[in-house]
CSV table of C-alpha atoms and ligand atoms in Angstrom, one decimal:
chain,number,residue,atom,x,y,z
A,29,UNK,CA,107.0,101.3,130.6
A,30,UNK,CA,108.1,100.0,127.2
A,31,UNK,CA,109.0,102.4,124.5
A,32,UNK,CA,110.1,101.5,120.9
A,33,UNK,CA,112.6,103.4,118.8
A,34,UNK,CA,112.6,102.6,115.1
A,35,UNK,CA,116.0,103.3,113.5
A,36,UNK,CA,117.0,103.0,109.9
A,37,UNK,CA,119.8,100.5,109.2
A,38,UNK,CA,122.5,100.8,106.7
A,39,UNK,CA,123.4,97.1,106.0
A,40,UNK,CA,126.2,96.0,103.7
A,41,UNK,CA,125.0,93.8,100.7
A,42,UNK,CA,126.0,90.7,102.7
A,43,UNK,CA,123.9,91.8,105.7
A,44,UNK,CA,120.9,92.6,103.5
A,45,UNK,CA,121.1,89.1,102.1
A,46,UNK,CA,121.0,87.8,105.8
A,47,UNK,CA,118.0,90.0,106.5
A,48,UNK,CA,116.1,88.6,103.5
A,49,UNK,CA,117.0,85.1,104.5
A,50,UNK,CA,115.8,85.6,108.1
A,51,UNK,CA,112.6,87.2,106.8
A,52,UNK,CA,112.1,84.3,104.4
A,53,UNK,CA,112.8,81.7,107.1
A,54,UNK,CA,110.2,83.4,109.3
A,55,UNK,CA,107.6,83.2,106.5
A,56,UNK,CA,108.4,79.6,105.9
A,57,UNK,CA,108.2,78.5,109.5
A,58,UNK,CA,104.9,80.5,109.9
A,59,UNK,CA,103.4,78.6,107.0
A,60,UNK,CA,104.7,75.2,108.2
A,61,UNK,CA,103.3,75.9,111.6
A,62,UNK,CA,99.9,77.0,110.2
A,63,UNK,CA,99.7,73.8,108.0
A,64,UNK,CA,100.6,71.7,111.1
A,65,UNK,CA,98.0,73.4,113.2
A,66,UNK,CA,95.3,72.8,110.4
A,67,UNK,CA,96.4,69.2,110.3
A,68,UNK,CA,96.2,68.8,114.0
A,69,UNK,CA,92.8,70.2,114.0
A,70,UNK,CA,91.6,68.0,111.2
A,71,UNK,CA,92.7,64.8,113.0
A,72,UNK,CA,91.2,66.1,116.3
A,73,UNK,CA,94.4,66.5,118.4
A,74,UNK,CA,93.4,68.5,121.5
A,75,UNK,CA,95.5,71.3,122.8
A,76,UNK,CA,97.6,71.5,119.7
A,77,UNK,CA,99.1,74.9,120.5
A,78,UNK,CA,102.4,76.7,119.6
A,79,UNK,CA,104.4,74.7,122.2
A,80,UNK,CA,103.4,71.4,120.6
A,81,UNK,CA,103.8,72.8,117.0
A,82,UNK,CA,107.3,73.8,118.0
A,83,UNK,CA,108.1,70.4,119.4
A,84,UNK,CA,106.8,68.7,116.2
A,85,UNK,CA,108.8,71.0,113.9
A,86,UNK,CA,111.9,70.5,116.0
A,87,UNK,CA,111.7,66.7,115.3
A,88,UNK,CA,112.4,67.1,111.6
A,89,UNK,CA,113.9,70.6,111.4
A,90,UNK,CA,117.6,69.5,111.4
A,91,UNK,CA,117.0,66.8,108.7
A,92,UNK,CA,114.6,68.6,106.4
A,93,UNK,CA,115.5,72.3,106.8
A,94,UNK,CA,119.1,72.5,107.9
A,95,UNK,CA,119.3,76.0,106.4
A,96,UNK,CA,117.0,77.2,109.2
A,97,UNK,CA,120.2,77.2,111.4
A,98,UNK,CA,121.8,79.8,109.2
A,99,UNK,CA,119.6,82.5,111.0
A,100,UNK,CA,119.2,83.4,114.7
A,101,UNK,CA,116.9,80.8,116.6
A,102,UNK,CA,114.5,83.7,117.5
A,103,UNK,CA,113.4,84.0,114.0
A,104,UNK,CA,112.1,80.4,114.2
A,105,UNK,CA,110.5,80.9,117.6
A,106,UNK,CA,109.1,84.3,116.7
A,107,UNK,CA,107.3,82.8,113.7
A,108,UNK,CA,105.6,80.3,116.0
A,109,UNK,CA,104.7,83.0,118.5
A,110,UNK,CA,103.2,85.1,115.8
A,111,UNK,CA,101.0,82.3,114.7
A,112,UNK,CA,99.9,81.6,118.3
A,113,UNK,CA,99.0,85.3,118.6
A,114,UNK,CA,97.2,85.3,115.3
A,115,UNK,CA,95.2,82.2,116.3
A,116,UNK,CA,94.2,83.5,119.7
A,117,UNK,CA,93.2,87.0,118.3
A,118,UNK,CA,91.0,85.2,115.8
A,119,UNK,CA,89.4,83.0,118.5
A,120,UNK,CA,88.9,85.9,120.9
A,121,UNK,CA,87.3,87.9,118.1
A,122,UNK,CA,85.0,85.0,117.1
A,123,UNK,CA,83.9,84.6,120.9
A,124,UNK,CA,83.1,88.2,121.0
A,125,UNK,CA,85.8,88.9,123.6
A,126,UNK,CA,87.7,91.3,121.4
A,127,UNK,CA,86.6,94.7,120.3
A,128,UNK,CA,87.7,96.6,117.2
A,129,UNK,CA,88.3,95.8,113.7
A,130,UNK,CA,87.3,92.3,112.4
A,131,UNK,CA,90.0,89.7,112.8
A,132,UNK,CA,90.2,87.0,110.1
A,133,UNK,CA,91.6,83.4,110.4
A,134,UNK,CA,95.4,83.4,109.8
A,135,UNK,CA,96.4,83.1,106.2
A,136,UNK,CA,99.4,81.5,104.6
A,137,UNK,CA,102.1,84.2,103.8
A,138,UNK,CA,103.0,84.3,100.3
A,139,UNK,CA,106.3,85.7,98.7
A,140,UNK,CA,104.3,88.5,97.2
A,141,UNK,CA,103.6,89.9,100.6
A,142,UNK,CA,105.9,92.8,100.8
A,143,UNK,CA,105.9,93.0,104.5
A,144,UNK,CA,109.3,91.5,105.5
A,145,UNK,CA,110.3,91.2,109.2
A,146,UNK,CA,111.7,89.0,111.8
A,147,UNK,CA,112.1,89.3,115.6
A,148,UNK,CA,115.1,89.1,117.8
A,149,UNK,CA,115.1,88.4,121.6
A,150,UNK,CA,117.1,90.7,123.9
A,151,UNK,CA,119.8,88.2,124.6
A,152,UNK,CA,120.5,87.8,120.8
A,153,UNK,CA,121.8,91.3,119.9
A,154,UNK,CA,123.6,94.1,121.5
A,155,UNK,CA,123.6,97.9,120.8
A,156,UNK,CA,126.5,100.3,121.0
A,157,UNK,CA,126.3,103.8,119.6
A,158,UNK,CA,125.7,103.5,116.0
A,159,UNK,CA,126.0,99.7,115.8
A,160,UNK,CA,123.9,96.8,116.4
A,161,UNK,CA,125.4,93.3,116.6
A,162,UNK,CA,123.2,90.4,115.5
A,163,UNK,CA,124.3,86.7,115.8
A,164,UNK,CA,124.9,84.7,112.7
A,165,UNK,CA,125.5,87.9,110.7
A,166,UNK,CA,128.8,87.4,109.0
A,167,UNK,CA,131.6,85.3,110.5
A,168,UNK,CA,132.0,87.4,113.7
A,169,UNK,CA,128.6,88.8,113.8
A,170,UNK,CA,129.9,92.0,112.3
A,171,UNK,CA,127.8,95.0,113.5
A,172,UNK,CA,125.2,96.6,111.2
A,173,UNK,CA,125.3,100.5,111.1
A,174,UNK,CA,122.4,102.4,112.5
A,175,UNK,CA,121.4,105.8,111.2
A,176,UNK,CA,120.8,107.0,114.7
A,177,UNK,CA,121.8,106.1,118.2
A,178,UNK,CA,119.2,104.5,120.5
A,179,UNK,CA,117.1,107.2,122.1
A,180,UNK,CA,116.0,105.5,125.3
A,181,UNK,CA,117.9,104.2,128.2
A,182,UNK,CA,116.9,101.1,130.1
A,183,UNK,CA,116.6,97.4,129.8
A,184,UNK,CA,116.4,96.3,126.1
A,185,UNK,CA,113.4,93.9,125.8
A,186,UNK,CA,113.7,92.8,122.1
A,187,UNK,CA,113.8,94.0,118.5
A,188,UNK,CA,112.0,93.7,115.2
A,189,UNK,CA,113.9,94.0,112.0
A,190,UNK,CA,111.7,95.0,109.1
A,191,UNK,CA,111.7,96.3,105.6
A,192,UNK,CA,109.7,99.4,104.6
A,193,UNK,CA,109.8,100.7,101.1
A,194,UNK,CA,113.5,100.0,100.1
A,195,UNK,CA,114.9,100.4,103.6
A,196,UNK,CA,115.6,98.1,106.5
A,197,UNK,CA,114.8,99.2,110.0
A,198,UNK,CA,115.2,98.0,113.5
A,199,UNK,CA,112.6,98.8,116.1
A,200,UNK,CA,114.2,98.3,119.5
A,201,UNK,CA,111.9,97.9,122.6
A,202,UNK,CA,113.3,99.4,125.8
A,203,UNK,CA,111.9,99.2,129.3
A,204,UNK,CA,112.3,102.7,130.7
A,205,UNK,CA,111.5,103.9,134.2
A,206,UNK,CA,108.4,106.1,134.4
A,207,UNK,CA,109.6,109.6,135.3
A,208,UNK,CA,108.5,111.5,138.4
A,209,UNK,CA,105.4,113.8,137.7
A,210,UNK,CA,107.0,116.9,136.4
A,211,UNK,CA,105.9,120.6,137.1
A,212,UNK,CA,103.8,121.5,134.1
A,213,UNK,CA,103.7,124.9,132.6
A,214,UNK,CA,99.9,124.9,132.3
A,215,UNK,CA,97.4,122.9,134.3
A,216,UNK,CA,94.6,122.2,131.8
A,217,UNK,CA,94.0,122.4,128.1
A,218,UNK,CA,91.5,121.3,125.5
A,219,UNK,CA,92.7,120.0,122.1
A,220,UNK,CA,90.7,120.3,118.9
A,221,UNK,CA,92.2,118.1,116.3
A,222,UNK,CA,91.5,119.1,112.8
A,223,UNK,CA,92.1,118.7,109.1
A,224,UNK,CA,92.9,122.3,108.2
A,225,UNK,CA,95.1,122.9,111.3
A,226,UNK,CA,96.5,119.8,113.0
A,227,UNK,CA,95.5,121.0,116.5
A,228,UNK,CA,94.0,124.1,118.0
A,229,UNK,CA,94.4,124.5,121.8
A,230,UNK,CA,92.1,126.3,124.3
A,231,UNK,CA,94.8,128.7,125.3
A,232,UNK,CA,94.6,130.0,121.6
A,233,UNK,CA,97.7,128.4,120.4
A,234,UNK,CA,97.9,126.1,117.4
A,235,UNK,CA,100.0,123.4,115.6
A,236,UNK,CA,100.0,123.7,111.9
A,237,UNK,CA,99.5,120.6,109.7
A,238,UNK,CA,102.3,119.5,107.3
A,239,UNK,CA,100.6,118.6,104.1
A,240,UNK,CA,103.5,117.1,102.1
A,241,UNK,CA,101.3,114.9,100.1
A,242,UNK,CA,99.2,117.7,98.7
A,243,UNK,CA,102.3,119.6,97.9
A,244,UNK,CA,103.8,116.6,96.1
A,245,UNK,CA,100.5,115.7,94.4
A,246,UNK,CA,101.9,116.6,91.0
A,247,UNK,CA,104.9,114.5,91.6
A,248,UNK,CA,102.7,111.7,92.8
A,249,UNK,CA,100.6,111.9,89.6
A,250,UNK,CA,103.8,111.7,87.5
A,251,UNK,CA,105.1,108.6,89.4
A,252,UNK,CA,101.8,106.9,89.0
A,253,UNK,CA,101.6,107.7,85.3
A,254,UNK,CA,105.1,106.3,84.8
A,255,UNK,CA,104.1,103.1,86.6
A,256,UNK,CA,101.0,102.7,84.6
A,257,UNK,CA,103.0,103.0,81.3
A,258,UNK,CA,105.4,100.2,82.2
A,259,UNK,CA,104.8,96.5,81.6
A,260,UNK,CA,103.7,94.9,84.8
A,261,UNK,CA,106.6,92.8,86.3
A,262,UNK,CA,109.2,94.2,84.0
A,263,UNK,CA,112.5,95.7,85.3
A,264,UNK,CA,111.4,99.2,84.5
A,265,UNK,CA,108.0,98.6,86.2
A,266,UNK,CA,109.8,97.4,89.5
A,267,UNK,CA,112.0,100.6,89.3
A,268,UNK,CA,109.0,102.9,89.0
A,269,UNK,CA,107.2,100.9,91.7
A,270,UNK,CA,110.2,101.3,94.0
A,271,UNK,CA,110.3,105.1,93.2
A,272,UNK,CA,106.7,105.4,94.1
A,273,UNK,CA,107.2,103.4,97.3
A,274,UNK,CA,110.0,105.8,98.3
A,275,UNK,CA,107.8,108.8,97.7
A,276,UNK,CA,105.0,107.5,99.9
A,277,UNK,CA,107.5,106.6,102.6
A,278,UNK,CA,109.0,110.1,102.6
A,279,UNK,CA,105.6,111.7,102.8
A,280,UNK,CA,104.6,109.4,105.7
A,281,UNK,CA,107.9,110.2,107.5
A,282,UNK,CA,107.4,114.0,107.3
A,283,UNK,CA,103.8,113.6,108.5
A,284,UNK,CA,104.8,111.3,111.3
A,285,UNK,CA,107.6,113.8,112.4
A,286,UNK,CA,105.0,116.7,112.5
A,287,UNK,CA,102.6,114.6,114.6
A,288,UNK,CA,105.3,113.5,117.0
A,289,UNK,CA,106.6,117.0,117.5
A,290,UNK,CA,103.1,118.4,118.2
A,291,UNK,CA,102.1,115.5,120.5
A,292,UNK,CA,105.3,115.8,122.4
A,293,UNK,CA,104.8,119.4,123.1
A,294,UNK,CA,101.3,118.9,124.2
A,295,UNK,CA,102.2,116.1,126.5
A,296,UNK,CA,105.2,118.0,128.0
A,297,UNK,CA,103.4,121.2,128.7
A,298,UNK,CA,99.9,120.4,130.0
A,299,UNK,CA,99.1,118.3,133.0
A,300,UNK,CA,95.4,117.6,132.1
A,301,UNK,CA,94.4,117.3,128.4
A,302,UNK,CA,90.8,117.2,127.2
A,303,UNK,CA,90.7,115.5,123.7
A,304,UNK,CA,87.7,115.0,121.5
A,305,UNK,CA,87.0,111.6,120.1
A,306,UNK,CA,87.0,112.4,116.4
A,307,UNK,CA,85.9,108.9,115.3
A,308,UNK,CA,88.3,109.3,112.3
A,309,UNK,CA,87.1,105.9,110.9
A,310,UNK,CA,83.6,107.1,110.5
A,311,UNK,CA,84.7,110.4,109.1
A,312,UNK,CA,86.8,108.7,106.4
A,313,UNK,CA,83.5,107.3,105.0
A,314,UNK,CA,82.7,110.9,103.9
A,315,UNK,CA,84.2,111.0,100.5
A,316,UNK,CA,85.0,114.6,100.3
A,317,UNK,CA,87.0,114.4,103.6
A,318,UNK,CA,88.6,111.0,103.0
A,319,UNK,CA,91.6,112.3,101.0
A,320,UNK,CA,92.5,114.9,103.6
A,321,UNK,CA,91.9,112.5,106.4
A,322,UNK,CA,94.0,109.7,105.2
A,323,UNK,CA,96.5,112.4,104.3
A,324,UNK,CA,96.9,113.7,107.8
A,325,UNK,CA,96.5,110.4,109.6
A,326,UNK,CA,94.6,111.9,112.6
A,327,UNK,CA,93.8,108.6,114.2
A,328,UNK,CA,97.5,108.0,114.9
A,329,UNK,CA,98.0,111.6,116.1
A,330,UNK,CA,95.1,111.3,118.6
A,331,UNK,CA,96.5,108.0,119.9
A,332,UNK,CA,99.8,109.8,120.6
A,333,UNK,CA,98.1,112.5,122.6
A,334,UNK,CA,96.5,109.7,124.6
A,335,UNK,CA,99.6,107.8,125.4
A,336,UNK,CA,102.4,110.3,125.7
A,337,UNK,CA,101.2,112.2,128.8
A,338,UNK,CA,101.8,109.0,130.7
A,339,UNK,CA,105.5,109.6,130.0
A,340,UNK,CA,105.4,112.9,131.9
A,341,UNK,CA,102.9,112.2,134.5
A,342,UNK,CA,100.0,113.9,132.8
A,343,UNK,CA,96.6,112.7,131.8
A,344,UNK,CA,94.3,112.8,128.8
A,345,UNK,CA,90.5,112.5,129.0
A,346,UNK,CA,88.4,111.9,125.9
A,347,UNK,CA,85.2,113.7,125.2
A,348,UNK,CA,82.5,111.8,123.3
A,349,UNK,CA,82.0,112.8,119.7
A,350,UNK,CA,78.3,113.6,120.2
A,351,UNK,CA,79.1,116.4,122.6
A,352,UNK,CA,78.4,119.6,120.6
A,353,UNK,CA,81.9,121.1,121.1
A,354,UNK,CA,81.8,123.3,117.9
A,355,UNK,CA,78.2,124.5,118.2
A,356,UNK,CA,78.1,125.5,121.8
A,357,UNK,CA,79.2,129.1,122.7
A,358,UNK,CA,81.9,128.9,125.3
A,359,UNK,CA,80.9,132.2,126.9
A,360,UNK,CA,77.1,131.9,127.2
A,361,UNK,CA,76.2,128.3,126.4
A,362,UNK,CA,74.0,129.2,123.3
A,363,UNK,CA,73.9,126.4,120.8
A,364,UNK,CA,74.4,127.5,117.2
A,365,UNK,CA,72.3,124.9,115.2
A,366,UNK,CA,73.0,126.6,111.8
A,367,UNK,CA,76.8,126.1,112.1
A,368,UNK,CA,78.2,124.3,109.1
A,369,UNK,CA,81.6,122.6,108.4
A,370,UNK,CA,82.7,125.6,106.3
A,371,UNK,CA,82.0,128.3,108.9
A,372,UNK,CA,85.5,129.0,110.3
A,373,UNK,CA,84.3,131.8,112.5
A,374,UNK,CA,80.8,132.6,113.9
A,375,UNK,CA,79.0,135.2,115.9
A,376,UNK,CA,77.1,134.0,118.9
A,377,UNK,CA,73.4,135.1,118.8
A,378,UNK,CA,73.2,134.7,122.5
A,379,UNK,CA,75.9,137.2,123.6
A,380,UNK,CA,77.5,138.6,120.4
A,381,UNK,CA,80.9,137.0,120.9
A,382,UNK,CA,82.8,136.4,117.7
A,383,UNK,CA,84.3,132.9,117.8
A,384,UNK,CA,87.1,131.1,116.0
A,385,UNK,CA,85.4,127.8,115.4
A,386,UNK,CA,88.2,125.6,116.5
A,387,UNK,CA,89.4,127.6,119.5
A,388,UNK,CA,85.8,127.8,120.8
A,389,UNK,CA,85.6,124.1,120.4
A,390,UNK,CA,88.8,123.4,122.2
A,391,UNK,CA,87.6,125.5,125.2
A,392,UNK,CA,84.4,123.5,125.4
A,393,UNK,CA,86.4,120.2,125.1
A,394,UNK,CA,88.6,121.4,128.0
A,395,UNK,CA,85.5,122.1,130.2
A,396,UNK,CA,83.7,118.9,129.2
A,397,UNK,CA,86.8,116.8,129.9
A,398,UNK,CA,87.1,118.4,133.4
A,399,UNK,CA,83.4,117.8,134.1
A,400,UNK,CA,83.8,114.1,133.1
A,401,UNK,CA,87.0,113.7,135.2
A,402,UNK,CA,85.3,115.1,138.3
A,403,UNK,CA,82.0,113.4,137.9
B,521,LIG,ZN1,77.4,133.3,123.5
């Protein structure tokens, strides 16, 4: 099983120059490869794939673009692999073989694109405690300081160096062995993921939501105003923009931390997890909800509850979103058709039980998931 650990880097100014150079080289090669592919297509060359594009560029690389040799060779190869993946995703989508969001034809990458990244193969770097060694980086490949040590043990498969806000990160992929199924504290559970409370569980426990963005809303307004007052493209504008970027990044970090902590605890403690398919994308269309939803990033949280149990030998079963988990009384099965989104508690007209809306839903989700798993 492959796990990734994203670690913040503390590069020296020289090392940061290298990172920019590598990201720039990747963008350049990607664009060259895309232009070549379009040309190949226009003159009707068959099977003009990544391998042939690479061969073609290699014939003139040394003469025309000698600076490409200043960065690790993987940067060059990674760019062509990325284009290959983007093309095949596009053609699979066009042929109807790919589900999910629409995939467009690959575009040329401009310098304005703030996403800067490049890949490294596992034979091209080494990790030791707080240091990562990358070839071509300084005369002896001086190591770059990492803010944390690598969390996982196992065979290192590769890495991606990328820039987010004003920071550089390395995401290291490690192939870890799947652990033996552990003894779980509790056999089964239902999880109701929500906006007010991050998750309510059928054993009447809960994980609170961190709402750092809402707390920092006044600061956000201030930062936005200060950006709007500056002349676009000026030094002061870039400074304000960078401040805003750091703010968003910090908020995202806090949120992500809360999500990982909760999903880890759920995956570790329960062997069988029932989870409702919230269809977050559809919900975000509702304007009133969209701020809170984008704020809490529930889609990513749900994804974590789905993949993490695999690490501990557990299992997650999703319950369809049309199943009336909130409206059905868990005690007698009566369906409360009058229940609205604002009702946090309700009294069952069938049996008189007073329900906490979400805990009742979580219990129904647990039962429905068990029914689906045994069907
Ligand atoms: Zn009832």
